[in-house]
């Protein structure tokens, strides 16, 4: 099946390559003032904007990370790497790091699994399925503050929905947001719920793009539904899974809204994730030096994770 | 170029619309600047008040602007207390900075040592303003070496609230007006037991402010150099006997299950309030400014007492909380005078009384007590007078006039972490000592960073 297709494609691709090289050679001779002007004219504005809002802050953050800042936020004492050393040897920071890793991994995996489940359910052709599709993607339209209020009501220790249900069935009540061991669970549940709308929608779209004849062939072969899911659907939508896993991972590293509104990093720093710590240090305590150091470390961590994902998952992705 | 011409020639209606909109915008801009710039001096006023307090503040501004024709106060809501400190520091010297601004209690040292403000003492002296009418304990919080740095504005003290109707229902003697720790424990236990464990007796939010007040009321300093009133603090003390006693009191109540832990942060106070209004909580510590929310939210009778003090020890009195009004020094003398005049207007007996009635913040002018609106409030809700009495009776000294040091926001973070450990059954001494060590490291590095500049 595949061979003739490849053979057919070959001459075509060769041609396009030669075309490309030709044009490159041609253009290198023709670069003149006029072209240069146009290049700067079109690239200039975005370069200016990027330098002001991206490159300069990045460099400034790196610079500040080597300083102590005074009460006005100005760098005042150069301390070299001691901000980094202090952080990486502080047990509070390392606890934060562990909490963040737990949070990120739990949120990413749960979002993926539940997103896939919902999309699979919604792909069935049943009467009234459109209502469920709307409901499943509903959290996309919910803002973080509204979600936080909603979950705070559910987790409320004296009049919360969960505890009322629990006491109705004579189950022990849990102080969701004030017990360090439960607070993280509560925040993870809320975040996954928030993420599901978007994940569902993307997965649902991907499901629709899988050609129907694969399933028809599988039906004729008499293969089970779960076999179809694992051997047709999953491989076919692997680029989407890859995309979602990276997006969710990076987004959960950067989580801020729900944490700020639900626990404010507490209790006992159980939900004090890296980004929240940076916010506290910079904008509440005014320690821009230490906050910058943490930002640099966070950037490195996210880059590392993304790199690992590319290395590990890229092989499994069939385009 | 060509493209644009063709477009406008092709659609005359759009061109006309655009032109007239442009003309309208220009006229509006012109009119606006013309009217304001002609006679009145603009005074930009940053504040962080929300809800009823914001409404009342806007009323004051409107009335003030109408009452005279020299200045126009322009109120601008700037978000929460924490953000405004950084905003103020970062905009100083630019057109975006305010002439008059409200800043929270624990930012006092930071704002003052920025040297970006004119101490209000300058205007008090120039005007021979009779400052003795303003509450002494509130003034002490915002002054240094006898000089008034800023004018106390929205001011509250922590008090203990109890549900008087619930206590009556279960035939429990209410706590005395100036209760000790064990008075409160007694009521909490009785309420929890007699309600069949349905009503929790007591709640104390995990909030650094309350911890500071336990020390203040015990007459013990939290930072050295007399809480910073006699020089820059170089170390703090969290694990002193007074702090341990207060924490042990809380832990006793937690162990007996009569205590409800609502955690920390704004959700905690909202949940605590909801629990109290729903009749599931008997007593809690909170700012005196919560009274209007409480009386509006329940039909139950509400009782108020002073802040609890240690057993076998006289109460030293608690410090205040809230925010004060500052005048920036990057504006012209005339603008600064406008800001001061507005401050004076806010501090009049009549306005302070109206402020307490509509917001729950305490009236700071002594003469406000005679105002009819305030008398009416006391008559309707006798418990609301307790907070006013507590404020009036507090004699300022170095341990109850606030902590004059930088990094108090961080101090509260460390304290709250320790309190969370203690509330979850952790060892008191260990939790406090750890927090103290963290804060001492922070103090050392902050002093290092700030000295290098000064």
XYZ file of C-alpha atoms in Angstrom:
773
model
C 0.000 0.000 0.000
C 2.604 2.506 1.083
C 5.364 1.955 -1.447
C 3.746 3.282 -4.605
C 2.611 6.339 -2.735
C 6.185 7.082 -1.679
C 7.482 6.624 -5.162
C 4.918 8.978 -6.489
C 5.806 11.612 -3.973
C 9.556 11.459 -4.468
C 10.009 13.375 -7.691
C 7.608 15.996 -6.413
C 9.504 16.634 -3.220
C 12.832 16.757 -5.066
C 11.485 19.408 -7.301
C 10.297 21.567 -4.460
C 13.694 21.313 -2.784
C 15.494 22.473 -5.891
C 13.018 25.319 -6.264
C 13.695 26.421 -2.719
C 17.480 26.447 -3.076
C 17.183 28.367 -6.301
C 15.125 31.072 -4.716
C 17.504 31.368 -1.788
C 20.482 31.765 -4.113
C 18.644 34.274 -6.180
C 17.591 36.403 -3.251
C 21.083 36.525 -1.745
C 22.264 38.305 -4.885
C 19.381 40.737 -4.908
C 19.466 42.061 -1.337
C 19.611 45.792 -1.730
C 18.714 48.802 0.323
C 15.118 48.596 -0.773
C 14.646 45.056 0.518
C 16.465 45.847 3.740
C 14.155 48.758 4.298
C 11.134 46.502 3.888
C 12.591 43.880 6.204
C 13.103 46.437 8.957
C 9.797 48.092 8.192
C 7.847 44.892 8.775
C 9.977 43.312 11.513
C 10.827 46.539 13.331
C 7.587 47.151 15.206
C 7.325 43.623 16.542
C 11.024 43.640 17.452
C 10.544 46.857 19.397
C 7.502 45.499 21.193
C 9.205 42.194 21.945
C 12.320 43.906 23.269
C 10.357 46.209 25.548
C 7.904 43.656 26.876
C 9.809 40.372 26.637
C 13.580 40.637 26.219
C 14.173 43.549 28.569
C 12.085 42.076 31.451
C 13.840 38.729 30.966
C 17.287 40.314 31.186
C 16.199 42.515 34.066
C 14.920 39.473 35.968
C 18.213 37.714 35.469
C 20.066 40.847 36.619
C 17.872 41.326 39.708
C 18.334 37.709 40.713
C 21.922 38.535 41.732
C 20.922 41.411 44.036
C 19.207 42.240 47.309
C 16.559 44.906 46.805
C 15.787 47.682 49.283
C 12.350 48.835 50.374
C 11.903 50.889 47.203
C 12.507 47.808 45.086
C 15.870 49.040 43.788
C 18.793 46.595 43.633
C 21.183 47.698 46.359
C 23.622 44.946 47.299
C 25.228 42.581 44.810
C 25.179 39.108 46.321
C 26.253 36.892 43.434
C 24.698 33.466 43.591
C 23.729 33.655 47.247
C 20.023 34.188 46.400
C 20.156 30.917 44.494
C 22.052 29.114 47.236
C 19.706 30.391 49.959
C 16.654 29.258 48.014
C 17.911 25.843 47.054
C 18.944 25.118 50.634
C 15.739 26.469 52.217
C 13.401 23.701 53.287
C 10.348 25.922 52.702
C 11.337 26.437 49.076
C 12.053 22.763 48.534
C 8.652 21.924 50.056
C 7.102 24.335 47.593
C 8.956 22.653 44.771
C 7.690 19.209 45.844
C 4.139 20.525 46.209
C 4.326 22.048 42.735
C 5.566 18.808 41.193
C 2.765 16.823 42.850
C 0.221 19.382 41.720
C 1.494 19.607 38.142
C 1.727 15.864 37.604
C -1.653 15.129 39.209
C -3.414 17.913 37.314
C -1.868 16.969 33.952
C -2.683 13.272 34.231
C -6.213 13.755 35.590
C -7.036 16.404 32.990
C -5.849 14.122 30.183
C -7.712 11.057 31.444
C -10.994 12.805 32.214
C -10.808 14.885 29.033
C -10.431 11.704 26.983
C -13.271 9.986 28.849
C -15.645 12.897 28.342
C -14.744 13.224 24.673
C -15.239 9.505 24.136
C -18.641 9.647 25.859
C -19.737 12.688 23.882
C -18.741 11.067 20.583
C -21.554 8.529 20.903
C -24.551 9.271 18.760
C -27.423 9.307 21.225
C -30.481 11.555 21.264
C -29.784 14.750 23.175
C -26.001 14.298 23.150
C -25.585 17.932 22.113
C -26.786 19.018 25.538
C -24.021 17.005 27.154
C -21.450 18.338 24.706
C -22.421 21.858 25.739
C -22.279 21.011 29.424
C -18.912 19.297 29.134
C -17.328 22.276 27.427
C -19.099 24.654 29.812
C -16.164 25.363 32.116
C -14.444 27.164 29.243
C -16.872 30.006 29.794
C -16.342 30.115 33.547
C -13.862 32.644 34.846
C -11.414 31.693 37.574
C -13.054 33.923 40.159
C -16.480 32.425 39.549
C -15.033 28.911 39.713
C -13.286 29.775 42.981
C -16.506 31.047 44.544
C -18.324 27.937 43.370
C -15.738 25.571 44.847
C -15.357 27.610 48.019
C -19.047 27.132 48.578
C -18.736 23.404 48.036
C -15.743 23.137 50.383
C -17.075 25.564 53.028
C -16.386 24.033 56.445
C -19.680 24.885 58.147
C -22.274 25.333 55.409
C -20.505 23.665 52.470
C -22.345 21.337 50.124
C -19.860 18.475 50.480
C -19.976 18.469 54.256
C -23.757 18.686 54.279
C -23.976 15.672 52.001
C -21.423 13.875 54.154
C -23.290 14.559 57.377
C -26.573 13.486 55.757
C -25.062 10.064 55.121
C -23.348 10.131 58.555
C -19.917 10.206 56.979
C -17.065 12.054 58.700
C -16.775 15.669 57.518
C -13.499 16.973 56.150
C -12.077 20.453 56.559
C -11.105 20.611 52.922
C -9.274 23.898 52.801
C -7.851 24.145 56.309
C -6.238 20.729 56.689
C -2.851 20.673 54.950
C -3.348 17.111 53.731
C -6.710 17.850 52.079
C -6.144 21.372 50.765
C -3.954 20.165 47.894
C -6.583 17.603 46.886
C -9.260 20.287 46.914
C -7.184 22.614 44.734
C -6.323 19.801 42.299
C -9.996 18.854 41.937
C -10.955 22.446 41.195
C -8.143 22.966 38.699
C -8.920 19.762 36.812
C -12.560 20.812 36.668
C -11.514 24.196 35.287
C -9.239 22.596 32.660
C -11.772 20.023 31.471
C -13.840 22.306 29.230
C -10.920 23.228 27.002
C -9.392 19.739 26.997
C -12.737 18.171 26.181
C -13.317 20.499 23.272
C -9.907 19.861 21.729
C -10.175 16.082 22.177
C -13.707 16.054 20.855
C -12.551 17.877 17.729
C -9.684 15.391 17.333
C -12.066 12.426 17.678
C -14.204 13.787 14.867
C -11.185 13.999 12.568
C -10.423 10.259 12.789
C -11.649 8.760 9.475
C -14.764 6.627 9.969
C -13.607 3.785 7.732
C -11.077 2.657 10.350
C -13.910 1.939 12.746
C -16.000 0.337 10.018
C -13.112 -1.968 9.174
C -12.662 -2.757 12.867
C -16.373 -3.533 13.211
C -16.143 -5.945 10.298
C -13.128 -7.589 11.908
C -15.212 -7.896 15.073
C -12.795 -5.934 17.301
C -14.008 -4.749 20.696
C -14.713 -1.113 21.537
C -11.805 -0.864 23.940
C -9.483 -2.362 21.314
C -10.706 0.246 18.843
C -10.080 2.998 21.384
C -6.535 1.948 22.227
C -5.435 0.900 18.749
C -7.250 3.310 16.460
C -8.398 6.393 18.332
C -5.395 6.955 20.584
C -2.724 6.610 17.868
C -4.744 8.765 15.492
C -5.119 11.595 17.960
C -1.619 11.291 19.451
C -0.543 14.746 18.180
C -3.472 16.245 20.088
C -2.612 14.332 23.250
C 0.947 15.590 22.940
C -0.270 19.150 22.484
C -2.681 18.974 25.415
C -0.135 17.380 27.733
C 2.402 20.136 27.096
C -0.160 22.915 27.387
C -1.598 21.518 30.640
C 1.831 20.956 32.121
C 3.030 24.489 31.419
C -0.279 25.996 32.473
C -0.291 24.111 35.770
C 3.241 25.249 36.521
C 1.938 28.768 36.124
C -1.308 28.282 38.133
C -2.159 31.288 40.185
C -5.814 32.355 40.204
C -7.430 29.412 41.957
C -4.618 29.177 44.513
C -4.844 32.864 45.313
C -8.615 32.801 45.671
C -9.054 29.472 47.421
C -6.126 28.927 49.790
C -3.701 31.841 49.352
C -0.874 29.300 49.599
C -2.018 27.880 52.933
C -2.597 25.943 55.122
C 0.958 25.590 56.375
C 2.269 26.306 52.851
C 0.683 23.074 51.590
C -0.524 24.779 48.409
C 2.180 27.432 48.160
C 3.173 26.683 44.581
C 6.194 28.259 42.911
C 4.338 30.994 41.044
C 2.341 31.963 44.119
C 5.568 32.179 46.105
C 7.036 34.512 43.502
C 3.964 36.723 43.717
C 4.146 36.807 47.513
C 7.832 37.616 47.555
C 7.681 40.304 44.873
C 4.368 42.047 45.317
C 3.605 41.514 48.987
C 7.013 41.422 50.641
C 8.820 43.542 48.042
C 11.799 41.150 47.800
C 12.315 41.553 44.071
C 15.764 39.948 44.214
C 14.602 36.673 45.660
C 11.465 36.708 43.493
C 13.572 37.146 40.364
C 15.768 34.249 41.404
C 12.690 32.077 41.785
C 11.434 33.153 38.360
C 14.710 32.154 36.740
C 14.611 28.771 38.470
C 10.987 28.252 37.413
C 11.800 29.109 33.797
C 14.609 26.539 33.837
C 12.320 23.887 35.346
C 9.579 24.456 32.760
C 12.109 24.364 29.919
C 13.515 21.096 31.263
C 10.094 19.489 31.544
C 9.110 20.541 28.054
C 12.383 19.180 26.700
C 11.821 15.837 28.428
C 8.299 15.682 27.049
C 9.522 16.342 23.544
C 12.194 13.651 23.851
C 9.897 11.028 25.372
C 6.584 11.642 23.672
C 7.706 12.686 20.230
C 8.560 9.079 19.377
C 5.037 7.941 20.212
C 3.355 10.608 18.140
C 2.190 9.549 14.683
C 1.629 12.494 12.430
C -1.704 55.788 0.829
C -3.642 54.976 -2.291
C -5.563 52.314 -0.490
C -6.864 54.685 2.179
C -7.986 57.325 -0.316
C -9.914 54.803 -2.301
C -11.632 53.525 0.810
C -12.738 56.941 2.001
C -13.864 57.988 -1.444
C -15.828 54.805 -1.777
C -17.723 55.196 1.499
C -18.639 58.808 2.264
C -20.873 57.810 5.182
C -18.053 56.169 7.051
C -15.812 59.146 6.359
C -18.432 61.522 7.695
C -19.037 59.370 10.746
C -15.343 59.122 11.483
C -14.839 62.840 11.097
C -17.725 63.760 13.355
C -16.629 61.237 15.994
C -13.147 62.720 15.892
C -14.538 66.240 16.220
C -16.718 65.159 19.137
C -13.770 63.534 20.909
C -11.676 66.677 20.442
C -14.408 68.915 21.810
C -14.882 66.642 24.818
C -11.164 66.638 25.567
C -11.027 70.402 25.187
C -14.100 71.028 27.319
C -12.900 68.659 30.005
C -9.455 70.207 30.408
C -10.840 73.686 30.021
C -13.388 73.397 32.828
C -11.056 71.740 35.317
C -7.875 73.600 34.665
C -9.426 77.035 34.821
C -10.179 77.586 38.497
C -9.698 74.469 40.628
C -6.611 72.553 41.685
C -6.908 68.828 41.072
C -5.949 66.525 43.932
C -5.674 62.864 42.909
C -6.692 60.634 45.825
C -5.907 56.903 45.787
C -7.951 54.701 48.077
C -8.613 50.995 48.637
C -12.118 51.117 50.063
C -14.817 48.779 48.759
C -18.524 48.293 49.452
C -20.280 50.648 51.876
C -16.987 52.341 52.813
C -16.374 53.282 49.200
C -19.881 54.676 48.856
C -19.483 56.771 51.980
C -16.029 57.975 50.906
C -17.386 59.066 47.516
C -20.125 60.951 49.322
C -17.523 62.796 51.403
C -15.605 63.673 48.241
C -18.720 64.943 46.455
C -19.758 67.025 49.454
C -16.265 68.429 49.860
C -16.002 69.371 46.195
C -19.320 71.182 46.442
C -18.516 72.914 49.711
C -15.612 74.962 48.259
C -14.275 76.023 44.868
C -10.496 75.878 45.268
C -9.823 72.162 44.990
C -11.267 69.172 43.201
C -10.620 65.842 44.903
C -10.483 63.043 42.340
C -10.962 59.680 44.091
C -9.448 56.637 42.396
C -9.948 53.076 43.615
C -6.605 51.281 43.306
C -7.223 47.675 44.368
C -6.074 46.058 47.576
C -3.792 47.400 50.293
C -0.781 45.302 49.328
C -0.755 46.335 45.703
C -1.004 50.024 46.439
C 2.237 50.096 48.426
C 4.225 48.868 45.429
C 2.221 51.053 43.022
C 2.934 54.138 45.063
C 6.651 53.406 45.330
C 6.933 52.697 41.612
C 5.033 55.744 40.320
C 6.564 58.393 42.560
C 7.764 61.431 40.628
C 5.605 60.684 37.587
C 2.277 62.123 36.465
C 0.600 58.876 37.459
C 1.338 59.256 41.170
C -1.315 60.440 43.634
C -1.227 63.619 45.707
C -3.079 61.968 48.567
C -3.281 58.258 49.232
C -4.501 55.703 51.706
C -2.037 53.077 52.866
C -2.436 50.210 55.298
C -1.240 50.110 58.898
C 1.706 47.739 58.412
C 3.134 49.675 55.469
C 3.766 52.737 57.681
C 7.491 52.246 58.116
C 8.046 51.390 54.463
C 6.147 54.436 53.176
C 7.772 56.726 55.705
C 11.326 55.570 55.017
C 10.854 55.973 51.266
C 11.042 59.761 51.905
C 8.381 60.162 49.234
C 5.859 61.828 51.547
C 5.395 65.056 53.476
C 4.630 64.264 57.139
C 1.218 65.691 58.033
C 2.867 67.150 61.147
C 4.084 69.975 58.880
C 0.497 70.981 58.116
C -0.644 70.422 61.704
C 2.002 72.945 62.824
C 1.260 75.415 60.026
C -2.464 75.322 60.777
C -2.242 75.018 64.567
C -4.611 72.128 64.072
C -5.884 70.711 67.400
C -4.748 67.136 66.970
C -5.536 66.192 70.593
C -9.159 65.657 69.540
C -8.049 62.670 67.452
C -7.738 59.303 69.232
C -4.309 59.059 70.888
C -3.774 55.339 70.294
C -4.605 55.778 66.601
C -2.241 58.740 66.281
C 0.556 56.855 68.045
C 0.438 54.132 65.430
C 1.296 56.556 62.627
C 3.868 58.752 64.346
C 7.610 58.642 64.867
C 9.569 60.620 67.453
C 6.485 62.695 68.213
C 5.957 63.690 64.577
C 2.706 62.687 62.870
C 3.646 60.921 59.625
C 0.149 60.360 58.296
C -3.407 60.858 59.488
C -5.199 57.755 60.810
C -8.330 57.238 58.759
C -10.304 54.004 58.568
C -9.471 52.583 61.967
C -10.600 49.527 63.824
C -9.532 47.444 66.786
C -9.988 43.720 67.178
C -12.871 42.702 69.440
C -14.629 39.498 70.403
C -18.135 38.969 69.039
C -20.612 36.546 70.575
C -24.109 35.446 69.680
C -26.060 36.669 72.713
C -29.297 34.983 71.617
C -27.587 31.586 71.396
C -26.006 31.985 74.843
C -29.406 32.885 76.261
C -31.023 29.897 74.580
C -28.579 27.513 76.293
C -28.641 29.500 79.563
C -24.978 30.460 79.500
C -23.673 33.536 81.319
C -22.143 35.838 78.677
C -18.428 36.655 78.950
C -17.514 39.821 80.913
C -16.810 43.026 78.989
C -13.051 42.675 79.521
C -12.600 38.887 79.448
C -9.571 36.750 80.242
C -8.563 33.705 78.180
C -10.241 31.314 80.636
C -13.502 33.340 80.660
C -13.746 32.683 76.938
C -12.766 29.019 77.291
C -15.578 28.572 79.810
C -18.233 30.005 77.468
C -16.875 28.075 74.472
C -16.986 24.725 76.316
C -20.471 25.346 77.725
C -21.876 26.325 74.366
C -20.354 23.325 72.600
C -21.544 20.851 75.261
C -25.011 22.274 75.919
C -25.831 22.556 72.205
C -25.205 18.827 71.837
C -21.933 19.562 69.959
C -23.925 21.289 67.236
C -22.580 24.796 67.829
C -18.840 25.413 67.915
C -17.794 27.683 70.760
C -14.944 29.760 69.422
C -12.994 30.639 66.294
C -9.857 32.719 65.837
C -8.817 33.291 62.264
C -5.214 32.439 61.391
C -4.160 36.036 61.016
C -0.873 37.657 62.037
C -2.753 40.708 63.262
C -4.367 38.703 66.074
C -1.010 37.248 67.081
C 0.447 40.757 67.281
C -2.533 41.810 69.389
C -2.059 38.951 71.864
C 1.433 40.325 72.495
C 0.216 43.940 72.603
C -2.494 43.111 75.106
C 0.098 41.273 77.243
C 2.389 44.304 77.091
C 5.164 42.386 75.341
C 7.134 43.718 72.356
C 7.339 41.652 69.191
C 10.429 43.405 67.803
C 13.403 44.744 69.709
C 14.150 48.473 70.204
C 10.669 48.807 71.753
C 8.797 47.466 68.728
C 10.874 49.763 66.546
C 9.740 52.957 68.234
C 13.282 53.580 69.530
C 15.277 52.526 66.458
C 15.327 50.049 63.584
C 14.580 46.554 64.940
C 17.324 43.997 64.427
C 15.486 40.941 65.755
C 12.015 39.691 66.621
C 10.599 37.539 69.387
C 7.800 35.108 68.536
C 8.401 32.376 71.108
C 8.158 34.488 74.262
C 5.989 33.280 77.191
C 3.116 35.656 76.295
C 2.877 34.257 72.767
C 3.157 30.684 74.007
C 0.375 31.321 76.561
C -1.973 32.664 73.880
C -1.237 29.753 71.541
C -1.654 27.239 74.376
C -5.059 28.780 75.109
C -6.084 28.258 71.492
C -4.726 24.714 71.426
C -6.674 23.832 74.599
C -9.867 24.836 72.844
C -8.918 22.971 69.692
C -8.255 19.798 71.682
C -11.655 19.995 73.385
C -13.231 20.254 69.910
C -15.108 23.442 70.868
C -12.923 25.418 68.464
C -13.572 25.871 64.765
C -10.576 26.420 62.464
C -11.553 28.393 59.384
C -7.965 28.758 58.159
C -6.390 31.947 56.877
C -7.019 34.558 54.210
C -10.098 36.430 53.103
C -12.042 33.196 52.598
C -11.456 32.314 56.220
C -13.060 35.490 57.511
C -15.933 35.141 55.027
C -16.543 31.516 56.066
C -16.259 32.429 59.723
C -18.796 35.205 59.270
C -21.121 32.842 57.400
C -20.809 30.227 60.162
C -21.535 32.801 62.843
C -24.537 34.230 61.012
C -25.879 30.708 60.421
C -25.771 30.079 64.188
C -23.094 27.385 63.952
C -20.443 29.393 65.780
C -20.805 31.164 69.127
C -17.796 33.494 69.425
C -15.015 34.840 67.242
C -12.323 37.488 67.173
C -12.568 40.014 64.403
C -12.095 43.639 63.484
C -14.547 46.036 65.109
C -15.485 47.154 61.603
C -17.334 43.869 61.016
C -20.191 45.026 63.251
C -22.309 46.575 60.485
C -22.081 43.395 58.415
C -23.103 41.333 61.455
C -26.071 43.446 62.491
C -27.285 43.489 58.894
C -26.908 39.722 58.512
C -28.776 38.259 61.483
C -31.730 38.848 63.728
C -29.897 37.322 66.675
C -28.634 39.702 69.330
C -24.913 40.250 69.038
C -22.617 40.850 71.980
C -19.197 42.494 71.870
C -16.338 42.369 74.382
C -12.835 43.804 74.515
C -9.943 41.723 73.205
C -9.268 38.798 75.611
C -6.268 39.192 77.929
C -4.039 36.611 79.664
C -5.244 35.134 82.971
C -4.064 36.897 86.132
C -2.810 39.842 84.126
C -4.307 43.252 83.434
C -5.058 44.048 79.800
C -2.488 46.410 78.308
C -4.845 47.403 75.514
C -4.652 46.497 71.846
C -3.317 48.546 68.979
C -5.346 49.630 66.012
C -5.549 48.353 62.459
C -6.751 49.841 59.223
C -5.110 52.505 57.135
C -4.032 56.127 57.163
C -3.863 59.045 54.732
C -0.511 60.210 53.346
C 0.479 63.295 51.351
C 3.052 62.747 48.567
C 5.907 65.241 48.311
C 6.206 65.145 44.523
C 3.310 67.561 44.021
C 3.229 71.359 44.260
C 2.685 73.085 47.602
C -0.799 74.090 46.541
C -1.814 70.542 45.675
C -0.424 69.308 48.992
C -2.390 71.959 50.847
C -5.507 70.805 48.996
C -4.834 67.254 50.170
C -4.424 68.445 53.766
C -7.649 70.459 53.641
C -9.517 67.382 52.531
C -7.977 65.363 55.383
C -9.183 68.011 57.838
C -12.620 67.785 56.293
C -12.682 64.007 56.769
C -11.670 64.334 60.423
C -14.507 66.669 61.479
C -16.744 65.279 64.273
C -19.721 65.111 61.939
C -17.958 63.225 59.170
C -16.233 60.827 61.566
C -19.596 59.998 63.159
C -21.159 59.418 59.734
C -18.156 57.237 58.849
C -18.649 54.989 61.892
C -22.388 54.674 61.308
C -22.089 53.678 57.655
C -18.918 51.555 57.763
C -18.264 50.239 61.271
C -14.823 51.892 61.365
C -14.375 53.804 64.599
C -14.953 57.557 64.801
C -11.563 59.037 65.673
C -12.668 62.521 66.654
C -13.649 62.610 70.349
C -16.422 65.100 69.668
C -18.089 62.619 67.318
C -19.484 60.782 70.351
C -21.946 63.652 70.878
C -23.222 63.553 67.305
C -26.853 62.504 66.969
C -26.255 59.841 64.292
C -23.778 58.026 66.512
C -26.014 58.279 69.585
C -28.802 56.773 67.526
C -26.582 53.887 66.495
C -25.588 53.168 70.122
C -29.230 53.274 71.117
C -30.211 50.806 68.427
C -27.230 48.466 68.834
C -25.797 48.977 72.348
C -23.019 46.485 71.583
C -21.560 48.801 68.936
C -20.560 51.183 71.732
C -18.183 48.598 73.236
C -15.649 49.011 70.420
C -15.718 52.809 70.794
C -15.143 52.423 74.535
C -12.227 50.062 74.025
C -10.563 52.556 71.693
C -11.139 55.458 74.064
C -9.808 53.561 77.076
C -6.609 52.331 75.418
C -3.599 54.255 76.709
C -0.885 54.218 74.050
C 2.559 52.842 74.982
C 5.336 51.278 72.913
C 3.885 47.762 72.954
C 0.395 48.686 71.737
C 1.196 51.334 69.130
C 2.011 49.037 66.289
C 5.368 47.599 65.249
C 7.493 50.169 63.487
C 9.541 48.027 61.144
C 9.767 46.956 57.530
C 8.854 43.514 56.268
C 5.709 43.168 58.378
C 3.878 41.485 55.503
C 6.525 38.788 55.558
C 6.333 38.665 59.364
C 2.627 37.861 59.063
C 3.281 35.143 56.496
C 5.747 33.455 58.870
C 3.433 33.863 61.878
C 0.501 32.463 59.941
C 2.498 29.423 58.882
C 3.370 28.829 62.546
C -0.266 29.284 63.572
C -1.359 26.787 60.921
C 1.036 24.236 62.378
C -0.200 24.941 65.898
C -3.874 24.767 64.871
C -3.205 21.384 63.294
C -1.750 20.076 66.545
C 1.920 20.995 66.060
C 4.357 21.772 68.863
C 3.893 25.411 69.906
C 7.470 26.172 70.899
C 8.925 24.538 67.807
C 6.551 26.266 65.365
C 7.129 29.714 66.883
C 10.901 29.325 67.108
C 11.122 28.267 63.461
C 9.045 31.251 62.340
C 11.205 33.510 64.492
C 14.391 32.208 62.889
C 12.990 32.745 59.376
C 11.940 36.288 60.245
C 15.276 37.134 61.834
C 17.042 36.050 58.640
C 14.661 38.237 56.636
C 15.183 41.213 58.973
C 18.948 40.872 58.674
C 18.904 40.792 54.883
C 16.365 43.657 54.672
C 18.483 45.826 56.975
C 21.520 45.030 54.860
C 19.700 45.928 51.632
C 18.258 49.155 53.013
C 21.379 50.450 54.740
C 23.363 50.204 51.536
C 21.059 52.759 49.927
C 20.521 55.180 52.797
